[in-house]
Short mmCIF file of C-alpha atoms and ligand atoms in Angstrom, two decimals:
data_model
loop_
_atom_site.label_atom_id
_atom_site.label_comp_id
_atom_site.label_asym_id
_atom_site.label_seq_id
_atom_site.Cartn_x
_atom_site.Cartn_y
_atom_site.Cartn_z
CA UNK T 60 -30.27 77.63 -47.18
CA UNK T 61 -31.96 75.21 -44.79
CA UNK T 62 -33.09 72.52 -46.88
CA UNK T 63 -35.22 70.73 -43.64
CA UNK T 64 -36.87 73.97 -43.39
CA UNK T 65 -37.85 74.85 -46.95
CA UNK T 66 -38.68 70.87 -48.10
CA UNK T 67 -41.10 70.90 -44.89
CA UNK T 68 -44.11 69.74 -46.02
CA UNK T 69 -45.91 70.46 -42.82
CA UNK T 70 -45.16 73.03 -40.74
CA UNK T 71 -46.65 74.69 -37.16
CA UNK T 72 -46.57 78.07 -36.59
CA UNK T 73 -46.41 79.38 -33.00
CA UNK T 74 -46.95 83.24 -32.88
CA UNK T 75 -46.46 85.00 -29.53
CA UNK T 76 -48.76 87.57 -27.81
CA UNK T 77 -45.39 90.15 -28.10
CA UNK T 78 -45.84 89.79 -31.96
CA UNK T 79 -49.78 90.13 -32.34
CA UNK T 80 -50.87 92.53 -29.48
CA UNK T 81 -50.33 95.55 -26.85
CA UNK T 82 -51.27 96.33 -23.75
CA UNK T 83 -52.61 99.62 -24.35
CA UNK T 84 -54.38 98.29 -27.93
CA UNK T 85 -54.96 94.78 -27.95
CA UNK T 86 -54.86 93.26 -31.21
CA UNK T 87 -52.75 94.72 -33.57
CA UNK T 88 -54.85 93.89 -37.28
CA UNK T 89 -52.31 94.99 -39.38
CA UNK T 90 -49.44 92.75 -37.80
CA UNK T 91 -51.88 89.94 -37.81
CA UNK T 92 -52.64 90.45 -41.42
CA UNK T 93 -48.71 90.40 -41.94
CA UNK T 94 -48.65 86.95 -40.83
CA UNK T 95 -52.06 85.68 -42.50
CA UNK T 96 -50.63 86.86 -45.84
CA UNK T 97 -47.12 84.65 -45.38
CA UNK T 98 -49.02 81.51 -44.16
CA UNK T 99 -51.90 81.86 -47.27
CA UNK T 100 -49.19 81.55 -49.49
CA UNK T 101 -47.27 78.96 -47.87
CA UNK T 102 -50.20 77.12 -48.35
CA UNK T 103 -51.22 78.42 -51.98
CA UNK T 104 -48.12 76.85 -52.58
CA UNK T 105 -48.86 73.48 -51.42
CA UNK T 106 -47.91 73.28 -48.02
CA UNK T 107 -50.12 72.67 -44.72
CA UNK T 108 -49.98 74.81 -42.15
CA UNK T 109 -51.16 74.71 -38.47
CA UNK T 110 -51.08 77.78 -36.98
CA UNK T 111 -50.56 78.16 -32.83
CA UNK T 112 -51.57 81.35 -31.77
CA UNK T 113 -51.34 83.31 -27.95
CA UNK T 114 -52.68 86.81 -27.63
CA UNK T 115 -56.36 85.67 -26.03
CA UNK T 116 -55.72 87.28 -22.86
CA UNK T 117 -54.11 90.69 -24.17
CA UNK T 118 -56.83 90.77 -26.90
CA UNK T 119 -59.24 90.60 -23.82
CA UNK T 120 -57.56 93.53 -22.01
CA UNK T 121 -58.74 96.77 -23.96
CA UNK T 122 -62.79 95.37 -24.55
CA UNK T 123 -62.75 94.81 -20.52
CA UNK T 124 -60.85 97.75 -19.57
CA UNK T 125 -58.24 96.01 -17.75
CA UNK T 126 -54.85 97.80 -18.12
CA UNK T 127 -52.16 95.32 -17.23
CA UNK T 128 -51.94 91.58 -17.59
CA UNK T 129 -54.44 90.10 -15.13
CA UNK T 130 -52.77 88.49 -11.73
CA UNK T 131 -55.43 86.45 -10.88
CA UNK T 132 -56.94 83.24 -12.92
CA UNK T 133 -60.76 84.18 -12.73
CA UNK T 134 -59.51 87.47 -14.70
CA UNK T 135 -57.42 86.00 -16.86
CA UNK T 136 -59.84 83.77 -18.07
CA UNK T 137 -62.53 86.25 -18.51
CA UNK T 138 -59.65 88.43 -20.74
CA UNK T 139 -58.91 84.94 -22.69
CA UNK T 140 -62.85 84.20 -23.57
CA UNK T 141 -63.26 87.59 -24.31
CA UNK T 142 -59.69 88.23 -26.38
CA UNK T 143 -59.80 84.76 -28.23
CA UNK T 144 -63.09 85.38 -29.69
CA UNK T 145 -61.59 88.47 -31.75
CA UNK T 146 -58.25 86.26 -32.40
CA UNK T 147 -60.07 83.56 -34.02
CA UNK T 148 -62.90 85.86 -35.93
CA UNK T 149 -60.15 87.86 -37.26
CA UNK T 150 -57.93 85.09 -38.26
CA UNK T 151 -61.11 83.63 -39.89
CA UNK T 152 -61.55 86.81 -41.82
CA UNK T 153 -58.05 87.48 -43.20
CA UNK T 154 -56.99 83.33 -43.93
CA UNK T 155 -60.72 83.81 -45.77
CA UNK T 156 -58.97 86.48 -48.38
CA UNK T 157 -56.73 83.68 -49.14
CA UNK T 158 -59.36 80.97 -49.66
CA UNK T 159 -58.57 79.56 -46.38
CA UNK T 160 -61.11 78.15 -44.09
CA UNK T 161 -59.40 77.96 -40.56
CA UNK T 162 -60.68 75.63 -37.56
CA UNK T 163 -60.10 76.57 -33.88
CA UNK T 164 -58.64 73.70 -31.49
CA UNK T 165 -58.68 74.85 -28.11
CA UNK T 166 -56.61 72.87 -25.91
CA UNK T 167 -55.56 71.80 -21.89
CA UNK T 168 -53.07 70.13 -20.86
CA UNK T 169 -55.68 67.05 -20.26
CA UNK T 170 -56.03 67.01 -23.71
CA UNK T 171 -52.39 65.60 -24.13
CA UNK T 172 -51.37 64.42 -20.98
CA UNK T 173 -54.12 61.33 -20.90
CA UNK T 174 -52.33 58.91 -24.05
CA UNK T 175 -56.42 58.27 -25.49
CA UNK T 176 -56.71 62.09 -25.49
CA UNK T 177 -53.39 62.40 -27.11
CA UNK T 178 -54.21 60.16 -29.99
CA UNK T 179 -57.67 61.54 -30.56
CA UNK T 180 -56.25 65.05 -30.66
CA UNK T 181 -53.73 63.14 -33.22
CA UNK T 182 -56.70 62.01 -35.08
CA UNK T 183 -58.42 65.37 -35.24
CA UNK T 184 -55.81 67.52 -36.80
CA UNK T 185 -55.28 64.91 -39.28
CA UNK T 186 -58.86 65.01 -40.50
CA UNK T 187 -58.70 69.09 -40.28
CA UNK T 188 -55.82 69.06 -42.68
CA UNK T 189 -57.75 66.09 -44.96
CA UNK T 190 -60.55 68.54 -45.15
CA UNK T 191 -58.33 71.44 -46.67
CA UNK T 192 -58.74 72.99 -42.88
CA UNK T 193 -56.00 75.26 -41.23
CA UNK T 194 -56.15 74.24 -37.71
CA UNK T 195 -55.78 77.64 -35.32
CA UNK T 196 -54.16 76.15 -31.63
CA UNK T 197 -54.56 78.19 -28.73
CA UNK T 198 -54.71 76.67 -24.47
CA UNK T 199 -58.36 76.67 -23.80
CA UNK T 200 -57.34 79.47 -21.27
CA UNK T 201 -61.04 79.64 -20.03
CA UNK T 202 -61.31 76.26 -18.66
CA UNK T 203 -57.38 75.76 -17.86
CA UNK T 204 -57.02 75.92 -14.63
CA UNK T 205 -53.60 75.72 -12.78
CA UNK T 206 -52.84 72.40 -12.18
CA UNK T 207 -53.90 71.41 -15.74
CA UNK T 208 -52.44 74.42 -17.78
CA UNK T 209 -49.86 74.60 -20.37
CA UNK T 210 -48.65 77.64 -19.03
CA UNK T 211 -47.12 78.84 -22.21
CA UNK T 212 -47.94 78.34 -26.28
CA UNK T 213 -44.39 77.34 -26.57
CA UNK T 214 -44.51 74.10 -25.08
CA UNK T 215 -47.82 73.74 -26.36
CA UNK T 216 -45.69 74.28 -29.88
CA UNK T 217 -43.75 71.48 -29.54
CA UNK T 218 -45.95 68.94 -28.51
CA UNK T 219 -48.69 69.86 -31.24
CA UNK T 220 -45.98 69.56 -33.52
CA UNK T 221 -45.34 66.32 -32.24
CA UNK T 222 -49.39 65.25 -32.21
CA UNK T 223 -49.21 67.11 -36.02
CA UNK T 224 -46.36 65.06 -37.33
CA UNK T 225 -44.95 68.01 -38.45
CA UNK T 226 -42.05 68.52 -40.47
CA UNK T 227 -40.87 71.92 -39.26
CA UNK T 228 -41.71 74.27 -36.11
CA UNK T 229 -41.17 78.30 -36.47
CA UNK T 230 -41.32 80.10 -33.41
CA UNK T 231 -42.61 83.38 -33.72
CA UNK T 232 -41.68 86.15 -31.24
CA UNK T 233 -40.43 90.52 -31.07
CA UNK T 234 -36.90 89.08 -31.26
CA UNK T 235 -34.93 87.79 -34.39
CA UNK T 236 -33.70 84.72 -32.99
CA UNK T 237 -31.75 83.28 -29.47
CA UNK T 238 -28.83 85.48 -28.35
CA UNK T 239 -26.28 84.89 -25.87
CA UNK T 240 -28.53 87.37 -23.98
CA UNK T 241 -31.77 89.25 -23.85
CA UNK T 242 -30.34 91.86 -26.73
CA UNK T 243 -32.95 94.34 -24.89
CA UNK T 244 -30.48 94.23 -21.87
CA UNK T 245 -27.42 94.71 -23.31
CA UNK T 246 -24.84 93.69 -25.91
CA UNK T 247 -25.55 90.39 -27.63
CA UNK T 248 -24.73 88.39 -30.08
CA UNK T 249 -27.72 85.92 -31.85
CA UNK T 250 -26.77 81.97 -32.22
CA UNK T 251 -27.63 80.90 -35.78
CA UNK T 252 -27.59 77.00 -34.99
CA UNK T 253 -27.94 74.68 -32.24
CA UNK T 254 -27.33 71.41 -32.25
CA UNK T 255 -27.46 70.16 -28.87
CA UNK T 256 -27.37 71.88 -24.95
CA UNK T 257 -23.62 72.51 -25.19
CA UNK T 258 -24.36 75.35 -27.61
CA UNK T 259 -26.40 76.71 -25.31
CA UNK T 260 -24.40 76.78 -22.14
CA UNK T 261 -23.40 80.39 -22.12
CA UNK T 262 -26.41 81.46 -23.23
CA UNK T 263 -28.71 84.04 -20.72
CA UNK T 264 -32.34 83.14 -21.27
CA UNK T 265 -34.24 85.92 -19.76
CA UNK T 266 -38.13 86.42 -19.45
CA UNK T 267 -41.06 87.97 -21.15
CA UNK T 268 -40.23 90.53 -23.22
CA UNK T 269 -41.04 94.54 -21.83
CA UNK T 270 -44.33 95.27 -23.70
CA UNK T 271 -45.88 92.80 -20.60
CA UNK T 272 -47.87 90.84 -22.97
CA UNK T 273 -45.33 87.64 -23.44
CA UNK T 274 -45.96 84.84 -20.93
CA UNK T 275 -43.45 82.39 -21.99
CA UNK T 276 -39.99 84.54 -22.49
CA UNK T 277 -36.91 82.72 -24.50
CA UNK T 278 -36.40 80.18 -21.35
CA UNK T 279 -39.72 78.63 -22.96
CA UNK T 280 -38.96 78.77 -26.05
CA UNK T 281 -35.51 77.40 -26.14
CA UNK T 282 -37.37 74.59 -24.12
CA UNK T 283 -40.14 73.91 -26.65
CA UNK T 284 -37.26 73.81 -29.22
CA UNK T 285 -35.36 70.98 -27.61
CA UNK T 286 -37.98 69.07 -27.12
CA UNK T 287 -39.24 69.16 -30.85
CA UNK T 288 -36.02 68.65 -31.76
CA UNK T 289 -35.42 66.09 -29.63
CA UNK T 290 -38.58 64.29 -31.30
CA UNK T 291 -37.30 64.33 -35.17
CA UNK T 292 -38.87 67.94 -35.87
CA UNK T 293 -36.05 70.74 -37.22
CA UNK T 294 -37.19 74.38 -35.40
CA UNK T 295 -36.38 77.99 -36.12
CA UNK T 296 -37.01 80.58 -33.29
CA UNK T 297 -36.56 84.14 -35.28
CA UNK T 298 -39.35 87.27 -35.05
CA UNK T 299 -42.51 86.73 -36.66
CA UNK T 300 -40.89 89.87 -39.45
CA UNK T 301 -38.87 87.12 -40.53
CA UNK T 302 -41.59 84.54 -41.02
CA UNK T 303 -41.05 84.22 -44.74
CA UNK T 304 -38.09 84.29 -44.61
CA UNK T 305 -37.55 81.51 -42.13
CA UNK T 306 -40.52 79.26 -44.13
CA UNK T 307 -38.71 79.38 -47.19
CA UNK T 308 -35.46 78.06 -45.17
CA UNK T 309 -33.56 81.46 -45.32
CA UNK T 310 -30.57 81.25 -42.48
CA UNK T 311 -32.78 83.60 -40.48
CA UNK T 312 -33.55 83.27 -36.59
CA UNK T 313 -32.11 80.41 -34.55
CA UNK T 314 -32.08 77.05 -35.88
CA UNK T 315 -32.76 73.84 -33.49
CA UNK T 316 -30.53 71.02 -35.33
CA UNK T 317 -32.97 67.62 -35.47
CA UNK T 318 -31.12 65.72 -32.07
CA UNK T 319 -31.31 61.79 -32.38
CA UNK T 320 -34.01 59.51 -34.16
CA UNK T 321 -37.42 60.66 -33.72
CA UNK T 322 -38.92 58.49 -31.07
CA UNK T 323 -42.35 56.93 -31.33
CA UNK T 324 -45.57 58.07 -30.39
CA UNK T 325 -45.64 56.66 -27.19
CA UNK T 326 -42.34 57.11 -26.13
CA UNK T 327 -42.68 61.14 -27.23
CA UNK T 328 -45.73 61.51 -25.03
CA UNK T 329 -44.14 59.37 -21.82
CA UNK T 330 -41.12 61.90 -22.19
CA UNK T 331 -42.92 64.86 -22.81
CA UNK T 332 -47.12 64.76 -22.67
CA UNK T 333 -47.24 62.37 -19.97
CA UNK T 334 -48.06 63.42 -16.37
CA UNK T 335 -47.03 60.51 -13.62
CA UNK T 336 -50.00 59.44 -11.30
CA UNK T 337 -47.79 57.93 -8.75
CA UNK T 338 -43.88 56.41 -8.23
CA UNK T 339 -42.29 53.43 -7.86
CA UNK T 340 -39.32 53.14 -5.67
CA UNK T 341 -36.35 50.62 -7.07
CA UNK T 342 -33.51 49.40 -5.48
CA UNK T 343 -29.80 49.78 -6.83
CA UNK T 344 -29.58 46.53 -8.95
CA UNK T 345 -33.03 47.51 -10.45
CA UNK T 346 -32.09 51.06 -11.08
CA UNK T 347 -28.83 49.47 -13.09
CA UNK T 348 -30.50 46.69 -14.68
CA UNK T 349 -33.50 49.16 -16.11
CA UNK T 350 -30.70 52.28 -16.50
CA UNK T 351 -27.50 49.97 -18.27
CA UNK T 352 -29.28 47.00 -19.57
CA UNK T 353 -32.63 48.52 -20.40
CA UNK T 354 -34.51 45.94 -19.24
CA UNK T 355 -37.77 45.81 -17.78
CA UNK T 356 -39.01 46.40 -14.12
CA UNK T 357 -39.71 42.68 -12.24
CA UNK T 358 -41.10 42.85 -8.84
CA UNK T 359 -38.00 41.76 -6.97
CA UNK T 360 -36.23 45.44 -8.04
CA UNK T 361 -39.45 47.04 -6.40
CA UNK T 362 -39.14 48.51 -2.72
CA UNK T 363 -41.87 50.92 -2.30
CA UNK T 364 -44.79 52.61 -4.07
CA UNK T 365 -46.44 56.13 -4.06
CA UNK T 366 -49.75 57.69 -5.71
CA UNK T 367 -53.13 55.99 -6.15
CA UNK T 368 -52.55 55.05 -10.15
CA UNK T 369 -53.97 51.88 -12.34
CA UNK T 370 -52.45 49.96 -14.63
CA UNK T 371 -51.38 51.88 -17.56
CA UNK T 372 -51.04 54.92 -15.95
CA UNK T 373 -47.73 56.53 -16.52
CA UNK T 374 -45.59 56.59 -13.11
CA UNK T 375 -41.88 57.67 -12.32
CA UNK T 376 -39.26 54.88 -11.47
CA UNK T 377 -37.21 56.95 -8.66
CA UNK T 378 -34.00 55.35 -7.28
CA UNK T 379 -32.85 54.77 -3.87
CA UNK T 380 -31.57 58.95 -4.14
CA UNK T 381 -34.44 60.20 -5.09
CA UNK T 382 -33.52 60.64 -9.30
CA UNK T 383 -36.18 59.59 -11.62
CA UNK T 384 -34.48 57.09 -13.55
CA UNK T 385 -37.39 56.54 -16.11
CA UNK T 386 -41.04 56.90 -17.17
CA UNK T 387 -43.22 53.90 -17.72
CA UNK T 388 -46.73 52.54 -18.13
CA UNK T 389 -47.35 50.64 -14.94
CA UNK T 390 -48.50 47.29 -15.10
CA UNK T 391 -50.79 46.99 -11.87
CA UNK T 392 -52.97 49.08 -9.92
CA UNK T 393 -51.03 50.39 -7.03
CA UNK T 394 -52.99 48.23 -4.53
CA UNK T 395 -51.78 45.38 -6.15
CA UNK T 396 -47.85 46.32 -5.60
CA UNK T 397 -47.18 46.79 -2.14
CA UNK T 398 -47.63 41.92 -1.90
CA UNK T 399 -44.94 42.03 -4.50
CA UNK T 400 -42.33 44.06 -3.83
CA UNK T 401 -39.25 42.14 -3.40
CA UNK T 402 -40.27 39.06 -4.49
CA UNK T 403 -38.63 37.05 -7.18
CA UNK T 404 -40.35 36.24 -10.43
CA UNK T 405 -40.78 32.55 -9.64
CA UNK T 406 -42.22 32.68 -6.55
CA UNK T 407 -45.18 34.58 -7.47
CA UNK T 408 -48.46 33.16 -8.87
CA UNK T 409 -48.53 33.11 -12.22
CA UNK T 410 -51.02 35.83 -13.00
CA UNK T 411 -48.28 38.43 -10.78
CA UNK T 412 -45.46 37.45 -12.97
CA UNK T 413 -45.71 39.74 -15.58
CA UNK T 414 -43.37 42.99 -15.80
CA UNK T 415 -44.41 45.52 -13.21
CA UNK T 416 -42.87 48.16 -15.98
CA UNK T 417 -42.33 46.27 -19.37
CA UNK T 418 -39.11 48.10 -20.75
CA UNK T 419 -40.93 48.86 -23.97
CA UNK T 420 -43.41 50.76 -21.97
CA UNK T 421 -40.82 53.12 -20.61
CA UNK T 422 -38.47 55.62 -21.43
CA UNK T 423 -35.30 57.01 -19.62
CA UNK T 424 -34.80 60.41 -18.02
CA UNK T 425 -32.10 61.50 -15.35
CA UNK T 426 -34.35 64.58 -12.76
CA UNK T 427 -34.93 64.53 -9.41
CA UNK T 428 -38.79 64.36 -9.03
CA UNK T 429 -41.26 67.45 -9.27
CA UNK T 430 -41.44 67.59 -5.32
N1 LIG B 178 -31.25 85.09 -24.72
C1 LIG B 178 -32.31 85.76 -25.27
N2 LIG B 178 -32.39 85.88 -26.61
C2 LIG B 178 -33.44 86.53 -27.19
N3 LIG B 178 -34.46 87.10 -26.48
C3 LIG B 178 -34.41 87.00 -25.13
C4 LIG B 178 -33.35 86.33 -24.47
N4 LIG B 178 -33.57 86.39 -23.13
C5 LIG B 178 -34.73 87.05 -22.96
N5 LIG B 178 -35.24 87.45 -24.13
C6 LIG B 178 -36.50 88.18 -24.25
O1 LIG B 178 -37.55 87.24 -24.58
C7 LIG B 178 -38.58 87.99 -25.24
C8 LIG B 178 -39.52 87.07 -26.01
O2 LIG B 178 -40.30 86.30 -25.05
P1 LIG B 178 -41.87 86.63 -24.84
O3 LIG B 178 -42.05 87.98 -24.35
O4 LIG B 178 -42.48 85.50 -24.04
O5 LIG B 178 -42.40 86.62 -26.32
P2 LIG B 178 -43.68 85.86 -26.93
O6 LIG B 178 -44.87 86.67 -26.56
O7 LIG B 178 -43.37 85.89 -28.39
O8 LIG B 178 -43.70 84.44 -26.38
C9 LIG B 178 -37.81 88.94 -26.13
O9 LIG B 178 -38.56 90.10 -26.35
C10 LIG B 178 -36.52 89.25 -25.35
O10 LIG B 178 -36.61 90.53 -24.74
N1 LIG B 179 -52.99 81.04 -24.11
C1 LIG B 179 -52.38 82.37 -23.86
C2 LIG B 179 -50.95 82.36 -24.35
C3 LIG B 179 -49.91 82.19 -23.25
C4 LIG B 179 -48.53 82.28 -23.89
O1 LIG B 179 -47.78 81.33 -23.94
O2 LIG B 179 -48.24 83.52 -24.45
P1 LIG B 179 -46.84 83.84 -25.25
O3 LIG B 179 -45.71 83.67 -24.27
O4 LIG B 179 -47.04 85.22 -25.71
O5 LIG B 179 -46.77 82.83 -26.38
C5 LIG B 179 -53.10 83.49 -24.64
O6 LIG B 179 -53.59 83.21 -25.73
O7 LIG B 179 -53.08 84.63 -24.17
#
């Protein structure tokens, strides 16, 4: 039994395309159904739910006549306004046999990345779930365009789990849980726990699964699970057959072992929500000081800036090699940086003597910059 699983009070529930739809069909009803009926009576039995669900786009594909999974964005999005109009009606209509009234939250990566966007999505699920709501999550494929997209539900997952203060995350896919290998290859043999990236070191994650519907494959999912449990929140990847089974804490699926003491709010979305509008270059005694000491950024560490950001905005502190060291809320606009570098505290005017990165306002990582 998995006690952290079947004490959760409040769970998400991310259910991939590969479990609700098929190419040639589009929405399967009955499988849908399946997993309506095991979430109404999680919650007849007193616990909330939010539900995040893929399958706009292939739900688009059969009312458009488009055979395959579009390759280009304009199509895409046509499939995903079409297709997530039928999710969310037929969700509406089967939670409604249960009593439930569902709400649809249709999100972009905007939504989370900017920290007032992040708290107000915070603040909307909260009142959803107040109001006896269960909150349906999908990427507002429509309006998502590259540069601002999730890219897959699975990520998505994990940080509305995050913005949900959830106490559980089920992954929902065609495949009973991680294996040392795609089990649709080959031979394979299916991890029951993980408890930190060792575990996973001989482990093939391969892509979308064959029915051409998936987006994210197990690489995304075993992602989203780190990072959820990273932040506090226990997760089971298993097949969405085994939903029950995994809600009420059965050892079914793959379970991600809570990592570490669940960081705070701001420190989760730095990490994880938080896209950098710029860089700031330090020098080796400021990369040690902020890296072994944990203390904050001064001016004097500072040899170079990058990115037209203001202060607040979340940047990357990148060594003299080129290694993010952290993630921080910057202090000063970026036109104000460039007369500071290198100076000392004391020899700046008073109202330049503040932190250029306070260390409370900044979390470590160890990756060479997205370049
Ligand atoms: N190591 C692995 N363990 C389990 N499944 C894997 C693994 N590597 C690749 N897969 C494949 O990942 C698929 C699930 O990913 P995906 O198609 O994106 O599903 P979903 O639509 O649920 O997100 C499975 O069908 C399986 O074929
Ligand atoms: N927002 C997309 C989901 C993309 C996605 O991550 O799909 P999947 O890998 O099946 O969870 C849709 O609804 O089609």
């Amino acid at each position: 039994m998995r006690p952290e699983i079947a004490g959760a009070r409040r769970v998400v529930v991310k259910v991939g395309s590969s479990s609700l739809t098929t190419l040639a069909d589009g929405l399967d009803v009955e499988r849908l159904q399946a997993l309506v009926d095991v979430l109404g009576a999680l919650r007849a039995g007193g616990r909330e739910v939010v539900l995040v669900s893929s399958g706009a786009i292939a739900a688009g594909l059969a009312p458009l006549a488009l055979s395959g999974k579009p390759r280009d964005l304009a199509t895409a999005q046509a499939a995903a306004s079409v297709g997530q109009l039928r999710l969310v009606q037929t969700y509406a209509d089967a939670f409604a046999g249960h009593g439930v009234t569902v709400g649809q939250v249709l999100l972009t990566a905007d939504d989370l990345t900017r920290r007032s966007h992040y708290r107000n999505a915070r603040q909307t699920v909260e009142r959803l779930l107040a109001l006896g709501v269960l909150p349906i999550v999908n990427e507002n494929d429509t309006v998502a365009t590259e540069e601002i997209r999730f890219g897959d539900n699975d990520r998505l997952a994990a940080l509305v789990a995050h913005v949900a203060v959830a106490d559980a995350l089920v992954l929902l896919s065609d495949v009973d849980g991680v294996y040392d290998g795609d089990p649709r290859v080959g031979p394979a043999q299916r991890i029951d726990t993980v408890h930190g990236a060792d575990d996973l070191a001989h482990v093939v994650l391969g892509s979308a699964s064959r029915n051409g519907v998936g987006t994210g494959g197990m690489a995304t999912k075993v992602e989203a699970a780190m990072i959820a449990a990273h932040a506090g929140v226990p997760v089971v990847v298993t097949s969405a057959e085994q939903a029950g089974a995994a809600l009420a804490g059965e050892p079914v699926g793959t379970l991600f072992a809570v990592r570490g003491r669940r960081p705070s709010a701001r420190q989760f979305w730095l990490r994880y929500a938080s896209r950098p509008r710029g860089e700031v270059r330090l020098d080796a005694g400021a990369v040690a000081a902020v890296r072994e000491r944990g203390a904050s950024l001064l001016a004097a560490g500072v040899t170079g800036v990058s990115g037209e950001f203001l202060a607040d905005d979340p940047v990357d502190l990148v060594g003299p090699d080129g290694v993010v060291v952290a993630r921080g809320l910057v202090a000063y606009d970026a036109r104000e940086l460039p007369a500071l570098l290198g100076r000392k505290t004391a020899d700046l005017d008073p109202e330049h003597r503040r932190e250029v990165v306070h260390r409370d306002e900044m979390v470590l990582v160890g990756r060479r910059p997205a370049s």
